[in-house]
mmCIF file of C-alpha atoms in Angstrom:
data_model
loop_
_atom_site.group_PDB
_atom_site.id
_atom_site.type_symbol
_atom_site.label_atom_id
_atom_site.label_comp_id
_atom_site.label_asym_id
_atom_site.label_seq_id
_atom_site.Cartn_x
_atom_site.Cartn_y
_atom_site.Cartn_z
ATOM 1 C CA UNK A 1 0.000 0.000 0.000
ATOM 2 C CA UNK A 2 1.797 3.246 -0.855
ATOM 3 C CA UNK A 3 0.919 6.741 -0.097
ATOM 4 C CA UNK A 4 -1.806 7.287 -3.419
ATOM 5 C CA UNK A 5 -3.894 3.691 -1.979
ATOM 6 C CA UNK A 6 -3.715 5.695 1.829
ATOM 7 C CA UNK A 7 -4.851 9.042 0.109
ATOM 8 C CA UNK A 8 -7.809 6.925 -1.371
ATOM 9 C CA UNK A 9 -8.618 5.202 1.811
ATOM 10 C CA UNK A 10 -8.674 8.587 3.500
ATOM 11 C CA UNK A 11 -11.152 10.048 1.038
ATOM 12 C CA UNK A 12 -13.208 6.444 1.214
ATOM 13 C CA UNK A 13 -13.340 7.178 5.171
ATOM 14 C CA UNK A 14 -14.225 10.823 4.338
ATOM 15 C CA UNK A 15 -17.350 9.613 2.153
ATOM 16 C CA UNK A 16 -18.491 7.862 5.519
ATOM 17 C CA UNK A 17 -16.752 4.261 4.856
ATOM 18 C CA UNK A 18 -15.921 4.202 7.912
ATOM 19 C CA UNK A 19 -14.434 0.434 8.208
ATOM 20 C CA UNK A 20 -11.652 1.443 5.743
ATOM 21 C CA UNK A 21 -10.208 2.971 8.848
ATOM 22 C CA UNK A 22 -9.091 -0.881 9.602
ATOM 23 C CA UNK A 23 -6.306 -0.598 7.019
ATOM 24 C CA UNK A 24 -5.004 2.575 8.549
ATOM 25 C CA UNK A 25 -4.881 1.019 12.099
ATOM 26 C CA UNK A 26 -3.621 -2.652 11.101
ATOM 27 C CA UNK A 27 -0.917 -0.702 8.882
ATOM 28 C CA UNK A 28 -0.089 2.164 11.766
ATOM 29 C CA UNK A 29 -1.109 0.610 15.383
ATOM 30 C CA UNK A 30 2.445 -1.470 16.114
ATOM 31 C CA UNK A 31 4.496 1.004 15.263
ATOM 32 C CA UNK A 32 2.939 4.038 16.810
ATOM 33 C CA UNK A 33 2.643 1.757 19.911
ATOM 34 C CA UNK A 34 6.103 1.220 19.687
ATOM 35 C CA UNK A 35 7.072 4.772 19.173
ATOM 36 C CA UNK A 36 5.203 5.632 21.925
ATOM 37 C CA UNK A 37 6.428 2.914 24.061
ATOM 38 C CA UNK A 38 10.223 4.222 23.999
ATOM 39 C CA UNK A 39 9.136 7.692 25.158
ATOM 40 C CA UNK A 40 6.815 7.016 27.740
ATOM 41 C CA UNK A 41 7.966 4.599 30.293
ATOM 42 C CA UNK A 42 4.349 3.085 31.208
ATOM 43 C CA UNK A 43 3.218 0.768 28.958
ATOM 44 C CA UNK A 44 -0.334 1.016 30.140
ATOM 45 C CA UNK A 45 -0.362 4.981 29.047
ATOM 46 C CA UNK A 46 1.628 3.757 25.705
ATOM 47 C CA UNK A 47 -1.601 1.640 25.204
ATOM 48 C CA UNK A 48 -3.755 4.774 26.149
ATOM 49 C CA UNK A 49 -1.776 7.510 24.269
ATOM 50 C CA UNK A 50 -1.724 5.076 20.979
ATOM 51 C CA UNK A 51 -5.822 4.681 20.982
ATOM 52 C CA UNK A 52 -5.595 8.745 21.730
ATOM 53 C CA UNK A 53 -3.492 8.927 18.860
ATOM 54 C CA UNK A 54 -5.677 6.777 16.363
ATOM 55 C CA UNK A 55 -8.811 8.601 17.830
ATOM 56 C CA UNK A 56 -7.509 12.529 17.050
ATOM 57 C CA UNK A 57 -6.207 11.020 13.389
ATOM 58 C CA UNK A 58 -9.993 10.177 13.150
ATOM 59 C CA UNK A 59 -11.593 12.938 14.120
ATOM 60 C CA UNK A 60 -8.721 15.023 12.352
ATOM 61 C CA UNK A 61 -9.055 13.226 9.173
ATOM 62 C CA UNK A 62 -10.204 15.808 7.221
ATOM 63 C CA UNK A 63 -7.812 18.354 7.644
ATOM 64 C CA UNK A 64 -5.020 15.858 6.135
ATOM 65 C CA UNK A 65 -4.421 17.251 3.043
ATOM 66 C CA UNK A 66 -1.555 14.927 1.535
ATOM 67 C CA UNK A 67 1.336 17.359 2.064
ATOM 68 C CA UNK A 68 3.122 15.010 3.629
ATOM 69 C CA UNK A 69 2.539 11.597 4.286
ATOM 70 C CA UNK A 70 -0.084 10.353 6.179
ATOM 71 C CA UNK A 71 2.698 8.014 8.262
ATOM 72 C CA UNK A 72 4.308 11.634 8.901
ATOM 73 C CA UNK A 73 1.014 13.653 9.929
ATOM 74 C CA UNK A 74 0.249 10.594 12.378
ATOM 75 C CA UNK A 75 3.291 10.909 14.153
ATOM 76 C CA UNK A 76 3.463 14.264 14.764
ATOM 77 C CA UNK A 77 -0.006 13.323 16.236
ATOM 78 C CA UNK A 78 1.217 10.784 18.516
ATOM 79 C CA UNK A 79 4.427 13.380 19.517
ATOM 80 C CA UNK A 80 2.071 16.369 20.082
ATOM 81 C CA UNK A 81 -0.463 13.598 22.357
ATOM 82 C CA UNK A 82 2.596 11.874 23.898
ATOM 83 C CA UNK A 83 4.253 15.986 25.002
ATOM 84 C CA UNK A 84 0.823 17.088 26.313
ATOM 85 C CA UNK A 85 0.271 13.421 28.413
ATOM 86 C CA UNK A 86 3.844 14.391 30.067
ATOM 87 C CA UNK A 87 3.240 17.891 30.127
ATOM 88 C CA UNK A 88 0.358 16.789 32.491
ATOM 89 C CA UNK A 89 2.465 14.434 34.296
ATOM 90 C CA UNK A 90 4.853 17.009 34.855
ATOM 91 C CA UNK A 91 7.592 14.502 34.389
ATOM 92 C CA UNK A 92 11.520 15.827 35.151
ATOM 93 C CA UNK A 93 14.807 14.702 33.808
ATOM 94 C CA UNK A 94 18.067 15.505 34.624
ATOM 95 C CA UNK A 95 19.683 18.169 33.089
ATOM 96 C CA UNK A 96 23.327 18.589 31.969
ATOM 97 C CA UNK A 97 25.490 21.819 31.654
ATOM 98 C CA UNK A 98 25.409 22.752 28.480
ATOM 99 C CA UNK A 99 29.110 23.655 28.616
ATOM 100 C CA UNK A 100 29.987 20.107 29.178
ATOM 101 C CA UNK A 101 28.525 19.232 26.404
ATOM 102 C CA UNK A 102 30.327 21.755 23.943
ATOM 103 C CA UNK A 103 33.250 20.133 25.397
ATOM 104 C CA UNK A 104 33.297 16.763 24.270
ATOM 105 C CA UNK A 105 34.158 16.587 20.230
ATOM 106 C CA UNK A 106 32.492 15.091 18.037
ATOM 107 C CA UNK A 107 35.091 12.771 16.758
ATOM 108 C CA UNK A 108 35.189 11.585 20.012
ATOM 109 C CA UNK A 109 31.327 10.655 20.209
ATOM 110 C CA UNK A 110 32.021 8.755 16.603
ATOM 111 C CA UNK A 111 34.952 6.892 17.728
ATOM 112 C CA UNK A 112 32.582 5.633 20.643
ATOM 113 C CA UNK A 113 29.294 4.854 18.965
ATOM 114 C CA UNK A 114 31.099 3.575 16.273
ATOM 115 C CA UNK A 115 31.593 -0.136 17.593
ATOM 116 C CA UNK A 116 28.012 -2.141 18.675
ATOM 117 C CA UNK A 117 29.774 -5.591 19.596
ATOM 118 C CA UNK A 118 31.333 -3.777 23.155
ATOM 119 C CA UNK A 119 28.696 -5.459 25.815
ATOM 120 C CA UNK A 120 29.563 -3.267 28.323
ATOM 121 C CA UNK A 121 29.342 -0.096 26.342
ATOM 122 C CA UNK A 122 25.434 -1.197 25.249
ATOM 123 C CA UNK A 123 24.377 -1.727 28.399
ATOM 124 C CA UNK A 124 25.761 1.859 29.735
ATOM 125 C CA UNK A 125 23.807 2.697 26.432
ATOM 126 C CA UNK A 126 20.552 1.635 27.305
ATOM 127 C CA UNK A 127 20.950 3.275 30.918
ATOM 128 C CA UNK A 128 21.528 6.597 29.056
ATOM 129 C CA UNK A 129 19.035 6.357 26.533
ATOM 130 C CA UNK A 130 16.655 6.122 29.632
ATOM 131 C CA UNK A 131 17.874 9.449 31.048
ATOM 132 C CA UNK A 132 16.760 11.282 27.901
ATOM 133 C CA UNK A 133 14.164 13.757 27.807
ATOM 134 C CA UNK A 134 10.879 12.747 25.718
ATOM 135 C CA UNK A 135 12.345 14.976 22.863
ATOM 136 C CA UNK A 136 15.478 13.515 22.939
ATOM 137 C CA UNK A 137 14.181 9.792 22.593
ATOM 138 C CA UNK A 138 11.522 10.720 20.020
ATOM 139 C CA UNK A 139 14.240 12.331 17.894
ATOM 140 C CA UNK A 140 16.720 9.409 18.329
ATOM 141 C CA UNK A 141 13.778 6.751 17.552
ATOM 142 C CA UNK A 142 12.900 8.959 14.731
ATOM 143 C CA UNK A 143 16.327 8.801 13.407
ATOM 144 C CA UNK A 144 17.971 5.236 14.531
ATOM 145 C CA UNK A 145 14.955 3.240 14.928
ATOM 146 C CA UNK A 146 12.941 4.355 12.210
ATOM 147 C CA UNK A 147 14.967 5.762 9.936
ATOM 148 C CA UNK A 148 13.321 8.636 8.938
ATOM 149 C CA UNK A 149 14.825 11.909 7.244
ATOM 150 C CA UNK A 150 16.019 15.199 8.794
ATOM 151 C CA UNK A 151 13.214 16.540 6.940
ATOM 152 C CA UNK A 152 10.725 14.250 7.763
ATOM 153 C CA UNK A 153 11.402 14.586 11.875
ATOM 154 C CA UNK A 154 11.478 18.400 11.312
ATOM 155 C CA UNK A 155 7.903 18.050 9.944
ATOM 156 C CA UNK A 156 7.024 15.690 12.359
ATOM 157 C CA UNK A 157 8.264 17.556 15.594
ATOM 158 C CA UNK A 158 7.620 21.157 13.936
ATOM 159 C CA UNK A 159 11.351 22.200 13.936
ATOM 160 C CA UNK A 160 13.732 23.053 10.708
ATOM 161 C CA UNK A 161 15.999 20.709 9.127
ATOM 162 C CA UNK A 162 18.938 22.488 10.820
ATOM 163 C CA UNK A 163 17.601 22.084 14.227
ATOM 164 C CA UNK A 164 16.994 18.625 14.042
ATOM 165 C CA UNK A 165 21.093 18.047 13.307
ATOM 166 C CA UNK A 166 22.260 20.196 16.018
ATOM 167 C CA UNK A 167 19.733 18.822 18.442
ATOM 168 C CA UNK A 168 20.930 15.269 17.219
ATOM 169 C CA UNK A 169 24.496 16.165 17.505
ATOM 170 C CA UNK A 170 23.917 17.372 21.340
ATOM 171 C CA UNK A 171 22.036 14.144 22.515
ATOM 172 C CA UNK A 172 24.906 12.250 20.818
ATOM 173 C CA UNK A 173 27.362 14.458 22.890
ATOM 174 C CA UNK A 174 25.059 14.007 25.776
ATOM 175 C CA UNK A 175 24.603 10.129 25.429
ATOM 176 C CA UNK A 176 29.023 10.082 25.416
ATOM 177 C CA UNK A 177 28.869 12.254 28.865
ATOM 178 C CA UNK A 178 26.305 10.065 30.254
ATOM 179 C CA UNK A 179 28.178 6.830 29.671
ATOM 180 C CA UNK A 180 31.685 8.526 30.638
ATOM 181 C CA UNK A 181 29.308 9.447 34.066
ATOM 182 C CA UNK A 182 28.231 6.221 34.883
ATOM 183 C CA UNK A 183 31.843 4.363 34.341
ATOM 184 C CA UNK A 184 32.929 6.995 37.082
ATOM 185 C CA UNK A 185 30.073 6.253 39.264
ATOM 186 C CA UNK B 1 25.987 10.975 11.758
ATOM 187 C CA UNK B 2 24.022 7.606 10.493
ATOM 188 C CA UNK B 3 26.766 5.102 11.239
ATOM 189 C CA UNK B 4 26.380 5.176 15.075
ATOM 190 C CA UNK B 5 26.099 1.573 15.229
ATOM 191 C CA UNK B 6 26.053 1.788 18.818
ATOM 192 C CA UNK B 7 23.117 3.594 19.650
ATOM 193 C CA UNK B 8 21.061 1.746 16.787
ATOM 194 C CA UNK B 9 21.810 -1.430 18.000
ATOM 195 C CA UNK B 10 21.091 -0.022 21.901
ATOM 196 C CA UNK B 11 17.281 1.546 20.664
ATOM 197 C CA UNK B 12 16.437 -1.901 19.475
ATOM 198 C CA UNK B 13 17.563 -4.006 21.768
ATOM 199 C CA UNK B 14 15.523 -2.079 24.871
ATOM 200 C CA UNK B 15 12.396 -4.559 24.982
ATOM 201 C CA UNK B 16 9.430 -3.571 23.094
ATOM 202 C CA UNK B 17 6.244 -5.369 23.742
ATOM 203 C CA UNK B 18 3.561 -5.530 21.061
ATOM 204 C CA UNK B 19 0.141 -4.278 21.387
ATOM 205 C CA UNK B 20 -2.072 -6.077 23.591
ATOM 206 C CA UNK B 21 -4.211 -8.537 21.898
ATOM 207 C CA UNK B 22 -7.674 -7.614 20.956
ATOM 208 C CA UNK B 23 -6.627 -3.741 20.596
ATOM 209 C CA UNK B 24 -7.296 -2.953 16.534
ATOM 210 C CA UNK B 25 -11.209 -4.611 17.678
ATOM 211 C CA UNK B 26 -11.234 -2.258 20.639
ATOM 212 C CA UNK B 27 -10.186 0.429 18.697
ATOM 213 C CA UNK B 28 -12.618 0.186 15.772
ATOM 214 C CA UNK B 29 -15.370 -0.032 18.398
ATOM 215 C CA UNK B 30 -14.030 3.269 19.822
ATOM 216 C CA UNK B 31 -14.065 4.733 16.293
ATOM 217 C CA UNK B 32 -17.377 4.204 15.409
ATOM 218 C CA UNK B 33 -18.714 5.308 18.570
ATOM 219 C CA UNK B 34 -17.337 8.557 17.815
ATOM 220 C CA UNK B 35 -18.618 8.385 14.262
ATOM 221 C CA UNK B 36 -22.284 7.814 15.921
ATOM 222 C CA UNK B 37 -21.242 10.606 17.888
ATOM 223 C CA UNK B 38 -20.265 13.400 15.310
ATOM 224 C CA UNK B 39 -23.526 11.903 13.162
ATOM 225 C CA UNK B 40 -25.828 12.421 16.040
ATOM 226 C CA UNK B 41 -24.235 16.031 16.967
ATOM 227 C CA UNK B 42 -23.987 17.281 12.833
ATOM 228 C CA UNK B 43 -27.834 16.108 12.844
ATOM 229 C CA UNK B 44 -28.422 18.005 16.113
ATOM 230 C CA UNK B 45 -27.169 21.121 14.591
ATOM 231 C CA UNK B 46 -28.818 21.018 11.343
ATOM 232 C CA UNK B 47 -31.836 20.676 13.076
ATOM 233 C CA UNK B 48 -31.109 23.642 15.420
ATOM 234 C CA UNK B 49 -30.071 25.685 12.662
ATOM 235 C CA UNK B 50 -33.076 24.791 10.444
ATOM 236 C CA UNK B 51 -35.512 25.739 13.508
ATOM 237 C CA UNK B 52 -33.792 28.767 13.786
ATOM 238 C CA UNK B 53 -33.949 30.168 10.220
ATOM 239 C CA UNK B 54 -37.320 28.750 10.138
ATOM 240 C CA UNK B 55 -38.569 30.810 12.753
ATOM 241 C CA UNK B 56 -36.719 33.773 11.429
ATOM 242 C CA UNK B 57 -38.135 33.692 8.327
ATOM 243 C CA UNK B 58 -41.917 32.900 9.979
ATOM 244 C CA UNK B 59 -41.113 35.819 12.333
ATOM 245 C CA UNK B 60 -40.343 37.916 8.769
ATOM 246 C CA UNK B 61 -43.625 36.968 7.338
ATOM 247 C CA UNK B 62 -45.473 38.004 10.100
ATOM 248 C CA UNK B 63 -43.763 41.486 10.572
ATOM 249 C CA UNK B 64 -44.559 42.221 6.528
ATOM 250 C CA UNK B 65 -47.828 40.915 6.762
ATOM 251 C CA UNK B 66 -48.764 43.108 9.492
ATOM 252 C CA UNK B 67 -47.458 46.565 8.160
ATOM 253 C CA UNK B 68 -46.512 46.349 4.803
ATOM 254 C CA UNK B 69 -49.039 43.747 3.139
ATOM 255 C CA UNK B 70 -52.384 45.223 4.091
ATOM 256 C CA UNK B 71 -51.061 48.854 2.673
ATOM 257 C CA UNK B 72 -50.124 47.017 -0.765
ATOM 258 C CA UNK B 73 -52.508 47.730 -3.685
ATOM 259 C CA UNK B 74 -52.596 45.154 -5.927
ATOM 260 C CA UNK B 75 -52.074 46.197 -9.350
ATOM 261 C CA UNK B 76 -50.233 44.807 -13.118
ATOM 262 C CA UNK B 77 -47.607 47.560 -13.722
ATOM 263 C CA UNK B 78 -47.682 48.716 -17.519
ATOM 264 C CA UNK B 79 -44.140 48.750 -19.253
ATOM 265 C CA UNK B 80 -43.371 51.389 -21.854
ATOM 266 C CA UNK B 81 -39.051 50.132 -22.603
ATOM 267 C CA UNK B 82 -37.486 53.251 -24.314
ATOM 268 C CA UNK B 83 -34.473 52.495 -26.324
ATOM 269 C CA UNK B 84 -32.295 54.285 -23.576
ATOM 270 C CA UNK B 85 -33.847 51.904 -21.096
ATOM 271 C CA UNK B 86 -33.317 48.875 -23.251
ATOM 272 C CA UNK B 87 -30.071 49.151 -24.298
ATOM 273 C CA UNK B 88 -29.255 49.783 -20.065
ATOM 274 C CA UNK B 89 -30.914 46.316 -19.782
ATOM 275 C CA UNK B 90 -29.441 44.724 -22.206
ATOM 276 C CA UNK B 91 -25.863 45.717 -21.002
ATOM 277 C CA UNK B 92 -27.366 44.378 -17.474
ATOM 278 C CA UNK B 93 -28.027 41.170 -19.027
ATOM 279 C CA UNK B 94 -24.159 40.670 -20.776
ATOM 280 C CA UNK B 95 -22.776 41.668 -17.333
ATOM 281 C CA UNK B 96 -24.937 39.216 -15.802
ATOM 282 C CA UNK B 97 -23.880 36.548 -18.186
ATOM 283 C CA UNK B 98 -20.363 37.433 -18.345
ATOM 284 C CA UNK B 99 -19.956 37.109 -14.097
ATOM 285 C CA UNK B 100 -21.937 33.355 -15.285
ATOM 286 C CA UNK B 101 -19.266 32.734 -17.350
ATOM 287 C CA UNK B 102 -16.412 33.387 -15.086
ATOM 288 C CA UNK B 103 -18.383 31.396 -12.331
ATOM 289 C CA UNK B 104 -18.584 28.188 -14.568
ATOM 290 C CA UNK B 105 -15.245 28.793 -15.807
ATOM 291 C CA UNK B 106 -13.440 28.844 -12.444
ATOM 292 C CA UNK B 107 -15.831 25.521 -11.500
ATOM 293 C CA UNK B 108 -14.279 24.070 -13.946
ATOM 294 C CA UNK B 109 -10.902 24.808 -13.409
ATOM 295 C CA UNK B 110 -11.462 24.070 -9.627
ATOM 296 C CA UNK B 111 -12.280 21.002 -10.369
ATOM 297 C CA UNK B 112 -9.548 20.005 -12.881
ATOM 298 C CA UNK B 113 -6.835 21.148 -10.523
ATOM 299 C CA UNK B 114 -8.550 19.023 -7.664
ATOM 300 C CA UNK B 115 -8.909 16.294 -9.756
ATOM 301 C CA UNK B 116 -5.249 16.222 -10.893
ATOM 302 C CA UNK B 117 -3.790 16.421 -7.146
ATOM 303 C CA UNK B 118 -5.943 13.795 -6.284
ATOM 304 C CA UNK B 119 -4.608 11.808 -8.938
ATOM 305 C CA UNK B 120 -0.670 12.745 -8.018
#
């Protein structure tokens, strides 16, 4: 199914065929649960923030107009659902000086992540990758997991292209500190 | 940046459960509830809004019929058309055709463009 059998679903669900929605959901439900599902810790309010998700993108459906693709307008649904669920939950982080991060080089970072067969090094990995912020993981996710474009996860999380890199480049930098923090620990 | 091999293989590995079974069902059901929903409230205002423009236009009736209706003589008006007076109508009539025109042709071309993004 590519993006011109989606736009014609859309318009069938428009015209009140409202079963077609089926194809959206059995296309889009496992992987917008698992988006959500790295970004929010609970699984239960994964479960709840995907049927949110699915639920706006109904209602919504309408004001799709097929400027991007409909796999792009849904996630930026399910980011925008998943920031004001946390927003709510007034969930903190922790923060790290922003001069320590302009500090470490990026060569350095590269070297690092360069390697995935280090055991220890994954591990201290995954502990970071939990310390993120929800922006952070959603970008990272966006870009590793998914593999979707600068341009797409600027129209997905409403920033420019240029953002995205530098904000990339940061939680890279930031993901080095916090494994260089927890060897010290 | 892509090659960070590291912190691919670290995103995948964290444990990822699938949706619980039974959730796509659950989720339709949900979906056309609020389809029932939006029917029910789009009927609810059509009806409001048709009560309220029929009573406005009742409530119009009534106000002409009571002081402008019973003042009205009743009477065929005679037409005497000098050629001044035609030739203002007939350049009424070419106006009036001309803005049909443009209205029919920008339909059309509406509907062309539509129909070709639909298509790409």
């Amino acid at each position: 199914m590519d993006n011109r059998d989606e736009f014609q679903i859309i318009q069938r669900i428009l015209n009140g065929e409202t079963n077609q929605f089926s194809f959206l959901l059995n296309r889009y439900s496992h992987t917008i649960y698992s988006l959500i599902a790295r970004i929010i810790s609970s699984r239960e309010d994964a479960e709840e923030l995907t049927q949110d998700t699915f639920l706006k993108a109904f209602k919504k459906l309408d004001t799709f107009k097929g400027d991007c693709s409909f796999s792009t307008w849904l996630f930026r649904i399910a980011y925008n659902t998943a920031v004001s669920a946390t927003r709510k939950a007034r969930v903190e982080f922790p923060a790290i000086d922003e001069t320590m991060l302009d500090r470490v080089s990026d060569d350095a970072a590269e070297a690092v992540f360069a390697e995935d067969e280090n055991e220890e090094l994954l591990q201290k990995l995954e502990a970071a990758l939990a310390q993120l912020n929800m922006e952070e993981k959603m970008l990272i996710t966006l870009y590793y997991t998914e593999d979707r474009s600068v341009a797409e996860i600027a129209s997905i999380m409403e920033l420019t292209g240029d953002n995205v890199k530098i904000k990339l480049y940061r939680i890279r930098k930031k993901l080095y500190l916090l494994i260089n923090t927890n060897k010290t620990v | 940046m892509k090659p960070d091999k590291a912190i691919t293989k670290a995103l995948t590995r964290q444990e990822n459960p699938g949706l619980p079974p039974g959730f796509e069902s659950r989720m339709m059901a949900q979906i056309y509830r609020a389809e029932a929903k939006r029917k029910r409230q789009t009927f609810l205002l059509n009806i409001g809004l048709l009560s309220l423009t029929s009573l406005g236009l009742i409530g119009l009736a009534a106000y002409l019929l009571r002081d402008y209706l019973s003042e009205i003589a009743l009477r065929m008006p005679s037409l005497h058309l000098s050629s001044e007076a035609a030739s203002q109508y007939g350049f009424g009539f070419y106006i009036a055709f001309l803005i049909l025109v443009l209205i029919v042709t920008d339909h059309c071309i509406r509907h062309f463009i539509q129909k070709k993004r639909a298509k790409h």
